[in-house]
Structure formats: structure tokens, C-alpha cells
Amino acid sequence: MSKVKQWAENTAEEAVDTIIGKLTSGEINRSDARTEIMKVDNLNLVGINEHNIDEVIYEAHVNA
């Protein structure tokens, strides 16, 4: 994988992790988390889209 693509993937993953952390700590609710995650650049590189976002949030929140 190219360095640029790897960087983009890592950046998207870190952004999603930060948002999930806010959700877990109670700073934001699920609706806000969904909105924020869908705005993350290069979200497609981490396998998240509008069809599976709710499942991703649920799984991350339950397993936190």
C-alpha cells in the first residue's frame, strides 16, 4: 500500500476512534457521533459507509 494511502487510512481511523471515544465518555450522543463520523475524510478506506455506520457505532460503543 502506498504511503499516502496508508496515511489517509490511519488518519480516518484515528478520527473515528476519537469520535467513538467522545461517545463512550458521554460527550456526544449516537446521533452526533453518526454525523461526525460521516464527515470524516477518506471514510471509505476504513470500510465505513452510510449502510453500516450504525452497526459500527453500536459495536464500538458496546465493546468499549
Coordinates of C-alpha atoms in Angstrom, one line a residue:
M1 CA 0.0 0.0 0.0
S2 CA 1.3 3.4 -0.8
K3 CA 2.4 5.7 2.0
V4 CA -0.2 8.3 1.1
K5 CA -3.0 5.8 1.1
Q6 CA -1.8 4.3 4.4
W7 CA -1.6 7.8 5.9
A8 CA -5.1 8.6 4.7
E9 CA -6.4 5.3 6.2
N10 CA -4.6 5.9 9.5
T11 CA -5.9 9.4 9.7
A12 CA -9.5 8.3 9.1
E13 CA -9.2 5.5 11.6
E14 CA -7.8 7.9 14.3
A15 CA -10.6 10.4 13.6
V16 CA -13.3 7.7 14.0
D17 CA -11.6 6.4 17.2
T18 CA -11.6 9.9 18.6
I19 CA -15.4 10.3 17.9
I20 CA -16.1 6.9 19.4
G21 CA -14.2 8.0 22.5
K22 CA -16.3 11.0 22.8
L23 CA -19.4 8.9 22.5
T24 CA -18.2 6.4 25.2
S25 CA -17.3 9.2 27.6
G26 CA -20.7 10.8 27.2
E27 CA -19.5 14.0 25.5
I28 CA -21.8 13.3 22.5
N29 CA -24.8 11.1 21.7
R30 CA -25.1 8.5 19.0
S31 CA -26.8 10.8 16.6
D32 CA -23.9 13.4 16.9
A33 CA -21.4 10.6 16.6
R34 CA -23.0 9.3 13.4
T35 CA -23.0 12.8 11.9
E36 CA -19.4 13.4 12.9
I37 CA -18.1 10.1 11.6
M38 CA -19.9 10.5 8.2
K39 CA -17.9 13.8 7.8
V40 CA -14.5 12.1 8.2
D41 CA -12.4 12.3 5.1
N42 CA -11.5 9.0 3.4
L43 CA -14.0 7.1 5.5
N44 CA -14.3 4.5 2.7
L45 CA -10.7 3.4 3.4
V46 CA -11.7 2.1 6.8
G47 CA -14.8 0.3 5.5
I48 CA -17.5 2.6 7.0
N49 CA -20.4 3.9 4.9
E50 CA -24.0 5.0 5.3
H51 CA -25.1 1.4 5.2
N52 CA -23.0 0.2 8.2
I53 CA -22.4 3.3 10.3
D54 CA -25.0 2.4 12.9
E55 CA -23.6 -1.1 13.3
V56 CA -20.1 0.3 13.7
I57 CA -21.2 2.8 16.3
Y58 CA -23.1 0.1 18.2
E59 CA -20.3 -2.4 18.2
A60 CA -17.7 0.2 19.2
H61 CA -19.9 1.5 22.0
V62 CA -20.8 -1.9 23.4
N63 CA -17.2 -3.2 23.3
A64 CA -15.7 0.0 24.9

